[in-house]
XYZ file of C-alpha atoms in Angstrom:
605
model
C -35.050 10.033 8.580
C -32.140 12.474 8.568
C -29.148 11.707 6.297
C -25.874 13.579 5.925
C -23.494 13.530 2.963
C -19.875 14.661 2.892
C -16.677 13.386 1.304
C -13.280 15.132 1.562
C -13.225 15.909 -2.186
C -14.966 18.241 -4.617
C -17.830 19.122 -4.731
C -17.788 19.004 -0.907
C -14.276 20.445 -0.409
C -12.929 23.172 -2.667
C -10.026 25.550 -2.332
C -10.815 29.213 -2.946
C -7.548 31.160 -2.767
C -6.455 31.041 0.892
C -9.645 29.383 2.161
C -10.962 25.840 2.079
C -14.719 25.797 1.509
C -16.399 22.879 3.299
C -19.944 21.807 2.377
C -22.339 19.406 4.128
C -25.455 18.028 2.426
C -28.492 17.034 4.460
C -31.632 15.224 3.368
C -34.699 13.993 5.199
C -36.977 15.255 7.945
C -36.344 17.106 11.214
C -33.297 18.966 9.980
C -31.092 20.861 12.474
C -31.620 24.498 13.330
C -27.900 25.224 13.340
C -24.747 23.474 12.084
C -21.223 24.134 13.331
C -17.954 23.062 11.738
C -15.532 21.700 14.323
C -12.048 22.509 13.002
C -8.541 23.070 14.407
C -5.890 25.738 14.491
C -2.540 24.266 15.530
C -4.267 21.351 17.294
C -6.634 23.612 19.210
C -10.334 22.899 18.684
C -12.378 25.729 17.238
C -15.939 25.911 15.984
C -17.077 27.818 12.914
C -20.654 28.740 12.106
C -21.942 27.074 8.942
C -24.332 28.982 6.707
C -27.382 27.425 5.124
C -27.295 27.948 1.356
C -30.308 29.467 -0.381
C -29.939 27.311 -3.486
C -30.190 23.550 -3.332
C -27.473 21.449 -5.029
C -30.260 18.962 -5.846
C -33.988 18.820 -5.105
C -34.537 17.831 -1.488
C -30.924 18.524 -0.479
C -29.997 21.264 1.982
C -26.423 22.524 1.832
C -24.502 24.080 4.739
C -21.185 25.787 4.154
C -18.219 27.214 6.077
C -14.607 27.918 5.223
C -11.268 27.177 6.892
C -8.480 29.757 6.746
C -5.503 28.102 5.039
C -3.107 30.903 5.919
C -2.757 29.574 9.453
C -2.575 26.215 11.208
C -1.016 22.943 10.143
C -1.337 21.367 6.707
C -3.509 18.492 7.960
C -6.991 19.961 8.379
C -9.192 17.833 10.663
C -12.870 18.628 10.940
C -16.321 17.255 11.733
C -19.876 18.581 11.854
C -21.973 19.453 14.910
C -25.723 19.465 14.212
C -27.835 21.382 16.748
C -31.524 21.478 17.709
C -33.021 23.409 20.617
C -32.689 20.427 22.973
C -30.118 18.038 21.462
C -27.105 17.593 19.181
C -25.596 15.088 16.744
C -22.084 14.835 15.341
C -21.257 13.686 11.815
C -17.898 12.051 10.956
C -16.537 9.662 8.295
C -18.243 6.819 10.169
C -21.638 8.479 10.336
C -23.669 10.029 13.138
C -22.601 10.040 16.792
C -24.310 11.375 19.907
C -20.995 12.473 21.424
C -18.018 14.439 20.039
C -15.637 12.292 17.968
C -12.052 11.574 18.938
C -9.539 13.788 17.189
C -8.278 11.036 14.908
C -11.784 9.925 13.893
C -12.646 13.058 11.954
C -12.477 14.027 8.318
C -8.933 15.020 7.351
C -7.481 16.646 4.261
C -3.947 17.891 3.584
C -3.766 21.478 2.280
C -1.055 21.796 1.171
C -0.304 18.139 0.465
C 3.422 17.526 0.930
C 3.300 13.862 -0.142
C 4.604 12.614 -3.515
C 2.012 13.733 -6.043
C 2.821 11.084 -8.652
C 1.869 8.039 -6.582
C -1.930 8.157 -7.048
C -1.598 7.662 -10.800
C 0.430 4.437 -10.620
C -0.226 0.752 -11.030
C 2.588 -0.973 -9.128
C 4.078 -4.403 -9.809
C 6.050 -6.292 -7.151
C 8.925 -8.451 -8.383
C 10.877 -11.127 -6.492
C 13.929 -10.844 -8.770
C 15.161 -14.468 -8.796
C 11.755 -15.761 -9.914
C 10.485 -13.254 -12.495
C 12.676 -13.530 -15.601
C 16.094 -14.918 -16.519
C 17.830 -12.682 -19.059
C 19.065 -13.853 -22.422
C 22.454 -12.266 -21.739
C 22.978 -13.960 -18.357
C 26.563 -15.140 -17.900
C 27.991 -18.335 -16.381
C 29.572 -16.215 -13.621
C 26.081 -15.302 -12.369
C 25.259 -18.978 -11.745
C 28.163 -19.919 -9.497
C 27.428 -22.249 -6.577
C 28.671 -21.204 -3.135
C 28.324 -22.290 0.489
C 25.293 -20.781 2.251
C 26.308 -20.598 5.931
C 22.825 -19.929 7.319
C 21.479 -23.042 5.579
C 24.554 -25.202 6.278
C 25.006 -26.339 2.663
C 25.739 -25.145 -0.859
C 23.045 -23.209 -2.660
C 20.880 -25.182 -5.112
C 20.580 -24.199 -8.766
C 17.397 -25.148 -10.620
C 16.242 -24.738 -14.179
C 13.305 -22.370 -14.704
C 10.573 -25.000 -14.919
C 11.793 -27.335 -12.166
C 9.218 -27.588 -9.369
C 9.774 -25.664 -6.143
C 10.026 -27.794 -2.999
C 9.758 -27.044 0.706
C 13.437 -27.856 1.223
C 16.111 -25.153 1.148
C 13.631 -22.367 0.435
C 16.159 -19.587 1.054
C 18.977 -21.368 -0.805
C 17.258 -22.365 -4.059
C 18.038 -20.198 -7.071
C 16.384 -20.151 -10.488
C 18.461 -17.392 -12.039
C 16.079 -14.485 -12.451
C 17.943 -11.177 -12.751
C 17.564 -7.456 -13.357
C 18.307 -7.649 -17.079
C 15.475 -10.175 -17.248
C 13.168 -7.486 -15.845
C 14.482 -5.022 -18.438
C 13.669 -7.485 -21.214
C 10.093 -7.879 -19.922
C 9.258 -4.164 -19.660
C 7.182 -4.307 -22.886
C 5.046 -7.047 -21.291
C 4.614 -4.976 -18.116
C 3.737 -1.866 -20.076
C 1.076 -3.790 -22.008
C -0.299 -5.026 -18.676
C -0.736 -1.388 -17.600
C 2.077 -1.314 -15.033
C 3.663 2.097 -14.442
C 5.843 1.469 -11.350
C 7.993 -1.399 -10.052
C 8.732 -2.395 -6.460
C 11.622 -4.861 -6.227
C 12.337 -7.170 -3.319
C 15.945 -6.621 -2.117
C 18.588 -6.463 -4.835
C 21.692 -5.819 -2.730
C 24.449 -8.374 -2.217
C 23.340 -11.162 0.127
C 23.783 -14.964 0.341
C 20.090 -15.979 0.316
C 17.643 -15.943 -2.573
C 15.391 -13.419 -0.818
C 18.280 -11.035 0.004
C 16.859 -9.847 3.336
C 20.223 -10.834 4.907
C 22.168 -7.925 3.417
C 25.907 -8.405 2.944
C 26.599 -5.075 1.251
C 24.102 -2.196 1.080
C 26.129 -0.306 -1.509
C 26.313 -2.921 -4.265
C 23.793 -4.980 -6.210
C 24.170 -8.761 -6.007
C 26.236 -10.233 -8.849
C 23.581 -12.948 -9.314
C 21.170 -10.184 -10.359
C 23.753 -8.638 -12.679
C 25.511 -6.268 -10.304
C 25.388 -2.489 -10.193
C 25.492 -2.210 -13.986
C 22.283 -4.240 -14.393
C 20.414 -2.004 -11.935
C 21.675 1.051 -13.791
C 20.446 -0.440 -17.073
C 17.074 -1.204 -15.514
C 16.841 2.335 -14.144
C 17.582 3.797 -17.589
C 15.104 1.448 -19.265
C 12.299 2.184 -16.793
C 12.822 5.910 -17.147
C 12.639 5.611 -20.914
C 9.309 3.773 -20.506
C 8.038 6.356 -18.014
C 8.070 3.831 -15.145
C 8.910 4.470 -11.515
C 11.274 2.192 -9.552
C 11.189 1.509 -5.800
C 13.819 -0.400 -3.812
C 13.387 -2.515 -0.674
C 15.221 -1.040 2.338
C 16.199 -3.623 4.969
C 17.454 -1.442 7.816
C 16.079 -3.285 10.846
C 18.851 -5.888 10.587
C 21.798 -6.784 8.386
C 22.958 -10.239 7.402
C 25.540 -11.947 9.600
C 27.892 -12.163 6.597
C 28.045 -8.364 6.263
C 31.586 -7.103 6.854
C 30.195 -4.951 9.671
C 29.312 -8.152 11.577
C 31.352 -10.921 9.862
C 30.251 -14.024 11.754
C 32.175 -16.273 9.342
C 35.539 -14.436 9.608
C 35.746 -13.543 5.936
C 36.864 -9.954 6.565
C 38.744 -8.309 9.407
C 37.391 -6.323 12.287
C 33.732 -7.397 12.179
C 31.613 -6.810 15.285
C 30.651 -10.458 15.885
C 33.988 -11.652 17.272
C 35.779 -8.365 17.897
C 34.709 -6.172 20.874
C 37.063 -3.480 19.559
C 35.382 -3.347 16.164
C 34.428 0.107 14.883
C 30.994 -1.388 14.202
C 30.569 -3.124 17.575
C 27.952 -0.600 18.778
C 26.054 -0.990 15.491
C 24.668 -4.203 17.008
C 23.346 -5.195 20.419
C 24.982 -7.935 22.475
C 23.796 -9.673 25.637
C 25.947 -10.286 28.713
C 27.309 -13.505 27.215
C 28.432 -11.573 24.147
C 25.779 -13.035 21.826
C 24.317 -10.647 19.288
C 20.600 -9.922 19.500
C 18.885 -11.002 16.292
C 15.558 -10.523 14.544
C 12.862 -12.980 15.697
C 15.318 -15.775 16.517
C 17.148 -15.828 13.174
C 20.902 -15.780 14.025
C 21.748 -14.853 10.432
C 19.839 -11.552 10.876
C 21.529 -9.551 13.669
C 19.540 -6.456 14.681
C 21.028 -3.068 13.908
C 21.210 -0.753 16.928
C 20.284 2.823 16.113
C 21.616 4.017 19.485
C 24.896 4.346 17.597
C 25.356 7.826 16.061
C 27.750 6.408 13.476
C 25.190 3.786 12.380
C 22.549 6.515 12.016
C 25.038 8.467 9.901
C 25.689 5.413 7.699
C 22.075 4.329 7.211
C 20.269 7.653 6.825
C 21.896 10.632 8.556
C 24.926 11.327 6.403
C 25.003 13.165 3.085
C 26.036 9.923 1.355
C 24.121 7.591 3.652
C 22.652 4.418 2.165
C 19.129 5.862 2.103
C 20.267 8.949 0.197
C 22.866 7.236 -2.020
C 20.376 5.258 -4.120
C 17.997 8.200 -4.569
C 20.707 10.389 -6.119
C 22.353 10.273 -9.548
C 23.188 8.083 -11.309
C 20.625 5.759 -9.676
C 17.762 8.237 -9.168
C 15.440 5.702 -7.532
C 11.902 6.862 -6.757
C 11.717 5.737 -3.149
C 11.953 2.995 -0.552
C 9.723 0.273 0.805
C 10.911 -0.194 4.401
C 11.073 -3.785 5.641
C 9.601 -4.557 9.129
C 10.085 -0.869 9.818
C 7.933 -0.840 12.980
C 10.559 -3.066 14.675
C 13.568 -0.899 13.867
C 15.131 0.927 16.808
C 17.623 0.889 19.638
C 19.119 -1.656 22.055
C 17.897 -4.735 20.186
C 14.282 -3.546 20.113
C 12.065 -0.761 18.777
C 12.994 1.983 21.241
C 12.727 5.460 19.659
C 11.331 3.790 16.547
C 9.246 6.752 15.395
C 12.253 9.067 15.604
C 14.351 6.859 13.322
C 11.597 6.045 10.827
C 10.906 9.773 10.525
C 14.646 10.310 10.072
C 14.792 7.794 7.228
C 11.845 9.441 5.456
C 13.258 12.940 5.896
C 16.638 11.792 4.592
C 14.986 10.280 1.528
C 13.121 13.543 0.876
C 16.340 15.523 1.262
C 17.901 13.469 -1.534
C 14.755 13.325 -3.673
C 11.818 15.550 -2.664
C 9.450 13.334 -4.714
C 10.558 10.094 -3.038
C 7.797 7.687 -2.003
C 8.542 6.063 1.366
C 6.170 3.389 2.614
C 6.484 0.855 5.401
C 5.753 -2.814 5.761
C 3.183 -3.170 8.551
C 1.130 -6.331 8.933
C -0.485 -4.670 11.938
C -1.936 -1.203 12.478
C 0.205 1.390 10.675
C -1.797 4.452 11.668
C 0.569 5.542 14.460
C 3.309 6.100 11.843
C 1.001 7.595 9.235
C -0.662 10.059 11.578
C 2.794 11.258 12.605
C 3.824 11.546 8.932
C 6.768 9.249 9.612
C 5.931 7.579 6.272
C 4.025 8.571 3.137
C 1.973 5.363 3.259
C 2.135 1.732 4.282
C 1.518 -1.676 2.774
C -2.206 -1.785 3.440
C -2.542 -5.274 4.893
C -4.754 -4.165 7.796
C -6.982 -1.766 5.868
C -7.373 -3.657 2.587
C -5.821 -7.127 2.258
C -7.108 -8.783 5.417
C -10.732 -7.581 5.218
C -10.920 -8.916 1.657
C -9.334 -12.203 2.748
C -12.030 -12.509 5.412
C -14.910 -11.636 3.088
C -13.895 -13.586 -0.028
C -11.503 -16.312 1.206
C -12.836 -16.857 4.767
C -9.369 -16.718 6.341
C -7.161 -14.380 8.365
C -3.416 -13.686 8.303
C -2.791 -16.691 10.584
C -4.743 -18.835 8.107
C -7.386 -19.385 10.763
C -11.041 -19.484 9.638
C -12.730 -16.094 9.468
C -16.243 -15.772 8.069
C -17.429 -12.169 7.820
C -20.398 -10.612 6.056
C -20.501 -7.468 3.955
C -21.435 -5.210 6.905
C -18.422 -6.386 8.922
C -16.052 -6.097 5.986
C -17.093 -2.538 5.177
C -17.097 -1.445 8.819
C -13.534 -2.806 9.098
C -12.259 -1.043 5.975
C -14.062 2.229 6.704
C -12.898 2.264 10.315
C -9.269 1.861 9.290
C -9.177 4.557 6.651
C -11.266 7.020 8.692
C -8.155 7.806 10.746
C -6.124 8.874 7.709
C -6.233 12.012 5.626
C -7.858 11.689 2.219
C -4.486 12.142 0.512
C -2.910 9.401 2.641
C -5.749 7.018 1.807
C -5.065 7.522 -1.900
C -1.386 6.576 -1.438
C -1.920 3.434 0.627
C -0.222 0.428 -0.983
C -2.981 -2.104 -1.720
C -2.189 -5.759 -2.497
C -4.118 -9.030 -2.530
C -1.003 -10.961 -1.508
C 2.804 -10.713 -1.500
C 6.041 -12.668 -1.133
C 5.202 -13.009 2.583
C 1.742 -14.574 2.185
C 0.026 -17.361 0.327
C -1.225 -16.330 -3.104
C -4.827 -15.137 -2.970
C -5.783 -17.656 -5.662
C -4.629 -20.490 -3.379
C -6.390 -19.010 -0.347
C -9.672 -19.100 -2.261
C -9.470 -22.866 -2.772
C -12.837 -24.124 -4.070
C -14.068 -20.495 -4.213
C -11.554 -19.581 -6.933
C -14.431 -18.130 -9.009
C -14.267 -15.167 -6.603
C -10.796 -14.170 -7.816
C -12.049 -11.571 -10.355
C -14.058 -9.930 -7.547
C -10.872 -9.311 -5.571
C -8.992 -8.033 -8.620
C -11.804 -5.571 -9.365
C -11.706 -4.401 -5.735
C -7.929 -3.915 -5.946
C -8.261 -1.443 -8.826
C -11.259 0.482 -7.482
C -10.716 0.945 -3.716
C -8.902 4.071 -2.441
C -5.159 3.501 -2.635
C -2.601 2.529 -5.235
C -2.929 -1.040 -6.584
C 0.082 -3.343 -6.618
C 0.133 -6.627 -8.547
C 2.355 -9.363 -7.114
C 4.236 -10.823 -10.081
C 2.377 -13.712 -11.704
C -0.977 -13.038 -10.037
C -2.219 -11.619 -13.323
C -1.696 -14.940 -15.157
C -3.121 -17.130 -12.376
C 0.078 -18.198 -10.591
C -0.811 -20.045 -7.389
C 1.139 -21.058 -4.292
C 0.712 -21.469 -0.568
C 2.866 -19.724 2.018
C 6.631 -19.145 1.614
C 8.394 -20.603 -0.336
C 5.524 -21.685 -2.597
C 4.278 -18.123 -3.120
C 7.647 -17.494 -4.822
C 7.371 -19.756 -7.864
C 8.963 -18.796 -11.164
C 6.849 -16.792 -13.581
C 5.218 -19.093 -16.172
C 6.257 -17.433 -19.425
C 4.851 -20.216 -21.635
C 1.560 -19.005 -23.059
C -0.281 -22.269 -22.418
C 0.420 -21.988 -18.669
C -1.202 -18.562 -18.360
C -4.814 -17.648 -17.559
C -5.549 -15.381 -20.510
C -8.994 -14.299 -19.260
C -7.530 -13.177 -15.936
C -4.695 -11.340 -17.684
C -7.215 -9.520 -19.876
C -9.186 -8.474 -16.775
C -6.057 -6.946 -15.219
C -5.342 -5.078 -18.459
C -8.893 -3.723 -18.713
C -8.940 -2.598 -15.062
C -5.563 -0.862 -15.361
C -6.912 1.013 -18.375
C -10.160 1.933 -16.575
C -8.231 3.316 -13.626
C -5.943 5.315 -15.907
C -8.943 7.016 -17.514
C -10.877 7.766 -14.302
C -9.970 10.614 -11.989
C -12.606 9.320 -9.577
C -10.740 6.008 -9.183
C -7.380 7.724 -8.682
C -8.403 10.780 -6.649
C -11.993 10.328 -5.549
C -13.621 9.988 -2.167
C -15.289 6.686 -1.324
C -18.794 6.121 0.043
C -20.171 2.684 0.887
C -23.775 2.786 -0.346
C -24.798 -0.810 0.409
C -23.338 -3.617 2.534
C -25.448 -6.608 3.446
C -24.793 -10.343 3.601
C -22.949 -11.198 0.339
C -23.036 -7.826 -1.423
C -20.854 -4.732 -1.178
C -21.576 -1.604 -3.234
C -19.449 1.547 -3.028
C -19.152 4.770 -4.989
C -16.067 6.781 -5.897
C -16.790 10.509 -6.206
C -14.699 13.295 -7.729
C -16.282 16.568 -8.873
C -19.065 15.451 -11.210
C -17.598 12.005 -11.838
C -19.145 8.917 -10.247
C -17.980 5.299 -10.315
C -20.229 2.631 -8.825
C -18.683 -0.728 -7.894
C -20.744 -3.784 -6.909
C -19.197 -6.964 -5.479
C -21.458 -10.007 -5.068
C -19.882 -13.166 -3.644
C -23.206 -15.064 -3.527
C -26.213 -15.979 -5.646
C -27.760 -13.717 -8.287
C -29.789 -11.013 -6.573
C -31.390 -7.596 -6.757
C -30.176 -4.774 -4.541
C -32.323 -1.733 -3.804
C -30.078 1.276 -3.200
C -31.172 3.933 -0.730
C -31.978 7.256 -2.314
C -28.670 9.139 -2.419
C -27.834 12.545 -3.875
C -24.416 11.097 -4.750
C -26.047 8.650 -7.164
C -28.791 10.869 -8.545
C -27.729 10.508 -12.193
C -29.685 10.092 -15.391
C -27.462 7.462 -16.975
C -24.974 4.842 -15.848
C -22.639 3.125 -18.283
C -21.516 -0.451 -17.506
C -17.717 -0.508 -17.943
C -16.775 -3.910 -16.508
C -18.603 -7.095 -15.547
C -22.295 -7.836 -15.944
C -25.365 -6.411 -14.286
C -27.977 -3.735 -14.654
C -29.143 -0.531 -12.944
C -32.727 0.609 -13.272
C -34.406 3.182 -11.014
C -32.070 2.542 -8.112
C -32.216 -1.258 -8.332
C -29.072 -3.246 -9.134
C -29.505 -6.638 -10.767
C -26.324 -8.585 -10.040
C -25.301 -11.975 -11.427
C -23.989 -14.645 -9.061
C -20.330 -14.302 -8.007
C -19.782 -11.087 -9.908
C -18.038 -7.724 -9.884
C -19.462 -4.828 -11.867
C -18.281 -1.266 -12.514
C -20.452 1.585 -13.803
C -19.359 5.104 -14.768
C -21.708 8.049 -14.432
C -21.526 11.841 -14.793
């Protein structure tokens, strides 16, 4: 049987001055007489003759090689392989063999040069919902004032840190977490292995979640104001940590002075047709503002307005640019519901404006990391380079939910086997360049979902499997605050509990696993930069390899009973020794012995 081997990393892809050398390995019988490399020059298909190499990279492996001229064409190099016999042909792509030519966006893709932020691959991110992470020792009485929350129709509720969360008044219940609290906990985060923070919104807003922005240019006083963010920025930089803000540009809050539903300022667009900001929002014929998904407190911003574009991202001191420049020097933006942003109350010209936001961020900080929130398919934005990456719900979170927790994003039952899970994940990432795959923002859960621990229910023993997957799959791992100590919680608001700082309320074994995996990832180029090849997927077991130059990492996930797995003969795994780095199990002559409900990691060279 014929097998082909190629990953978009060394040793299969190497730059040699102004050429990119592409290598294909073939094993098995009935090998092709000729092989062509299908490449592109400025989107135009071209075929290049591949040359059969005289020396074998390994016994039984035939290597074919061609090179792409890097001095011309676009930075994203898409290619596939055409195998030819005297009476037939086969094509080889990231998803294997095909009898017909692949679609353009289903081919291998690498970025040479890579214009994305180079620092992202090396990070372990940590997502913080500021009110619920840590209350600072220096918090003042002024930060705990009670006020009337118009959207909720009552005063906000103040709770002490350990009071239980209830379903009532989810957006109006405050526990007093703040930015100085985060600063005080940086030693804990550093010990965990965290190198970058993503904060849910910190700007002035009446709710606890702050997605109803009241002032984009100032930090909420409850979180400590502008000075607390500046202190946090200085502290994170001293610790070598990156800091990402949440950009809510699809809608503002109705209490923003631009809109001013509650008549607290003068000239707001809600009640004043002559307002300078009237065209920053969309109104129907009855004069009612169009809002986001039926929430009146979240009026949609209308990017038809040139002056709104100037304020949000177009101007030299626009909001997007302001926070990326001194003295703030933030490292990028996570863009909230960014696929819905646009004109006339909807998403018209969305791609144009998302691209504009990203370009504005890069103009202020060329190393800025801009990634979007997409619960659905984000590839349209990624393939157009409108964003550096996206929250990888579709390509990482949901397949793992289906395989380990038997549920989907609607919390409907979903039982999938290993073959389905791997086909899903491979299909999604096949449409992205290798460099984009490595920057995808991988999470098991977030402030918008139930905690993964709670989704597992009676299968909670599978939690370490998911954590291992998070740190070993292509992409940058992000820990949702508290996951590492076993915090549970169903959907909003229960996924937003306060962090349990008392030692006896923490899962120490789980915390230690997170620390070990963060350390493993830090010391493995293969885990941060490597290609990924699924080498086994059947029933309850997934096995994949990460490959970078001579480095190999083998990861085995078994959600079922103890078993033995016979791996197909692969030149990628043809190593003398494997060293078990995490979990339990054994490799002997291509046979994996896996304990029940286990995750194992081996390193090989």
